[in-house]
Amino acid sequence: KAGPYHLGALSAQAFGFVMAAGLPPAAANQLCPTILTILSVFAGIYINLDSVPEGASWIRYVNFVYYQFAGLMNNEFHGQAGYTCESDEESCLTTGEQVLDAWSLQDVDIRTAIIAQALLQFGAQIIAFVLLLVNGPKYMPLQATLASPQLPISEHQIVVQKPPQVTTDL
C-alpha cells in the first residue's frame, strides 16, 4: 500500500508551497530545514512519542511527517509475526504489534494516516493559495534604457536590457 508514502510526498510539497507563498526566499530557506527537523522529532522518528512532553504532544496531530511515518510503520509491521531474536537479548520483539507498541504508533492505522495526510495536504494547499492571493505576484522589474539619449522619446526605440546569457564549454 503506497498511499502513506505518496500522500506524504504531496504533503511535503504543500508544506513547501506554504513556505514559498508566505515567506521571502531567504527566510523560507532558513526556516524550512528547522521546521522539518522539529516535525521529524515530534513524529517519533528520533525519539519515542511517549517521551514527548505533554505540552508539545499536540504537534503530532498537525504533523504530516508523523502520519507518514505511522502509516508506513503500520503498513510494514501490522499483523506480522515470526520475528526471531538471539536468546541472550533482553528486549525481543517477535510480532509487528510489539514493534508498533515500542514505537508508540499503535494508535494510527493506515486508513487514519491516509485521511489525516490528505486533510493536511489539502489544508496546506488552501493556505498556500490564500497566501498567494494576499501577497500577490512578484515580478522582477524590467529596466528600460534609451537607445539614443539625444533624440526625443517619440523618435527612438526603447531597448529592454536582457540578462547576459551564460555559456558553458563542456
Coordinates of C-alpha atoms in Angstrom, one line a residue:
K1 CA 0.0 0.0 0.0
A2 CA 1.8 3.1 -1.2
G3 CA -0.9 5.6 0.0
P4 CA 1.0 6.9 3.1
Y5 CA 4.2 7.3 1.0
H6 CA 2.6 9.2 -1.9
L7 CA 0.4 11.4 0.3
G8 CA 3.5 12.2 2.5
A9 CA 5.3 13.4 -0.6
L10 CA 2.3 15.6 -1.6
S11 CA 2.0 16.9 1.9
A12 CA 5.7 17.9 1.9
Q13 CA 5.1 19.6 -1.4
A14 CA 2.2 21.5 0.0
F15 CA 4.3 22.5 3.0
G16 CA 6.9 23.9 0.6
F17 CA 4.2 25.8 -1.2
V18 CA 3.1 27.4 2.0
M19 CA 6.7 28.4 2.8
A20 CA 7.3 29.8 -0.7
A21 CA 4.0 31.7 -0.8
G22 CA 4.2 33.1 2.7
L23 CA 7.9 34.0 3.2
P24 CA 10.6 35.7 1.4
P25 CA 13.1 33.3 -0.2
A26 CA 15.8 33.9 2.3
A27 CA 13.5 33.3 5.2
A28 CA 12.0 30.2 3.6
N29 CA 15.5 28.7 3.0
Q30 CA 16.3 29.2 6.7
L31 CA 13.0 28.1 8.3
C32 CA 12.2 25.0 6.2
P33 CA 15.1 22.8 7.5
T34 CA 14.4 24.0 11.1
I35 CA 10.7 23.3 10.9
L36 CA 11.2 19.9 9.2
T37 CA 13.7 18.9 11.9
I38 CA 11.2 19.8 14.6
L39 CA 8.4 17.9 12.7
S40 CA 10.7 14.9 12.4
V41 CA 11.4 14.9 16.1
F42 CA 7.8 15.1 17.1
A43 CA 6.8 12.4 14.5
G44 CA 8.5 9.7 16.5
I45 CA 11.4 9.1 14.2
Y46 CA 14.2 10.2 16.5
I47 CA 12.5 9.9 19.9
N48 CA 9.8 7.7 21.3
L49 CA 6.4 9.5 21.3
D50 CA 5.8 8.5 24.9
S51 CA 8.8 10.7 25.9
V52 CA 7.4 13.9 24.3
P53 CA 6.4 16.4 26.9
E54 CA 2.6 16.8 27.4
G55 CA 2.6 20.4 26.4
A56 CA 4.1 19.6 23.0
S57 CA 2.3 16.3 22.3
W58 CA -0.3 18.2 20.2
I59 CA 2.3 18.8 17.4
R60 CA 2.0 15.2 16.2
Y61 CA -1.7 15.8 15.3
V62 CA -0.9 18.6 12.8
N63 CA 2.3 16.9 11.6
F64 CA 2.3 15.3 8.1
V65 CA 5.6 13.5 8.9
Y66 CA 4.0 11.8 11.9
Y67 CA 1.2 10.4 9.8
Q68 CA 3.5 9.3 7.0
F69 CA 5.8 7.6 9.5
A70 CA 2.9 6.0 11.4
G71 CA 1.3 4.8 8.1
L72 CA 4.5 3.3 6.8
M73 CA 5.3 1.6 10.1
N74 CA 1.7 0.1 10.2
N75 CA 2.0 -0.9 6.6
E76 CA 5.2 -2.8 7.3
F77 CA 4.5 -4.3 10.8
H78 CA 0.8 -4.6 11.4
G79 CA -0.2 -8.2 11.6
Q80 CA 3.3 -9.5 11.1
A81 CA 4.7 -12.3 13.3
G82 CA 7.5 -14.8 13.4
Y83 CA 10.5 -12.5 14.1
T84 CA 13.3 -14.3 15.9
C85 CA 15.9 -13.0 18.3
E86 CA 19.1 -14.3 19.8
S87 CA 18.4 -16.0 23.1
D88 CA 20.5 -13.5 25.1
E89 CA 18.7 -10.3 24.0
E90 CA 16.8 -8.5 26.7
S91 CA 14.1 -6.9 24.6
C92 CA 13.0 -9.3 21.9
L93 CA 10.1 -8.1 19.6
T94 CA 8.6 -11.1 17.9
T95 CA 5.5 -9.6 16.4
G96 CA 4.7 -6.5 14.4
E97 CA 2.3 -5.3 17.1
Q98 CA 5.1 -5.3 19.6
V99 CA 7.2 -3.2 17.3
L100 CA 4.4 -0.7 16.9
D101 CA 3.9 -0.6 20.6
A102 CA 7.6 0.0 21.2
W103 CA 7.5 3.0 18.8
S104 CA 4.2 4.2 20.3
L105 CA 2.5 4.0 16.9
Q106 CA -0.3 1.6 17.7
D107 CA -3.0 4.3 17.7
V108 CA -2.7 5.2 14.0
D109 CA -3.8 2.7 11.4
I110 CA -3.2 3.1 7.7
R111 CA -6.7 4.5 7.0
T112 CA -6.3 7.2 9.6
A113 CA -2.8 8.0 8.3
I114 CA -4.1 8.4 4.8
I115 CA -7.1 10.5 5.7
A116 CA -5.1 12.8 8.0
Q117 CA -2.4 13.3 5.4
A118 CA -5.0 14.1 2.7
L119 CA -6.6 16.6 5.0
L120 CA -3.3 18.2 6.0
Q121 CA -2.2 18.3 2.3
F122 CA -5.5 19.9 1.1
G123 CA -5.4 22.4 4.0
A124 CA -1.9 23.4 3.2
Q125 CA -2.7 23.8 -0.5
I126 CA -5.6 26.1 0.5
I127 CA -3.4 28.1 2.9
A128 CA -0.8 28.5 0.1
F129 CA -3.5 29.6 -2.4
V130 CA -4.8 32.2 0.1
L131 CA -1.2 33.4 0.7
L132 CA -0.7 33.8 -3.0
L133 CA -3.9 35.8 -3.3
V134 CA -2.9 38.0 -0.3
N135 CA 0.7 38.6 -1.3
G136 CA 0.1 38.9 -5.0
P137 CA 2.6 38.1 -7.7
K138 CA 6.1 39.5 -7.6
Y139 CA 7.9 40.1 -10.8
M140 CA 11.5 41.1 -11.5
P141 CA 11.3 44.7 -12.7
L142 CA 12.4 45.5 -16.2
Q143 CA 14.9 48.3 -16.8
A144 CA 14.4 50.3 -19.9
T145 CA 17.2 52.3 -21.5
L146 CA 17.1 54.8 -24.3
A147 CA 18.9 53.8 -27.5
S148 CA 20.0 57.4 -28.1
P149 CA 19.8 59.9 -25.3
Q150 CA 19.9 62.9 -27.7
L151 CA 16.7 62.1 -29.5
P152 CA 13.2 62.7 -28.0
I153 CA 11.4 59.6 -26.8
S154 CA 8.9 59.7 -29.6
E155 CA 11.6 59.4 -32.2
H156 CA 13.7 56.4 -31.0
Q157 CA 13.3 52.9 -29.7
I158 CA 13.3 51.8 -26.1
V159 CA 15.6 48.9 -25.6
V160 CA 14.9 46.4 -22.8
Q161 CA 18.1 45.0 -21.3
K162 CA 18.2 41.3 -21.1
P163 CA 20.4 39.5 -18.6
P164 CA 23.6 38.2 -20.2
Q165 CA 23.5 34.6 -21.5
V166 CA 25.8 32.2 -19.7
T167 CA 27.6 29.8 -22.0
T168 CA 29.5 26.7 -20.8
D169 CA 32.1 24.9 -22.6
L170 CA 31.9 21.2 -22.0

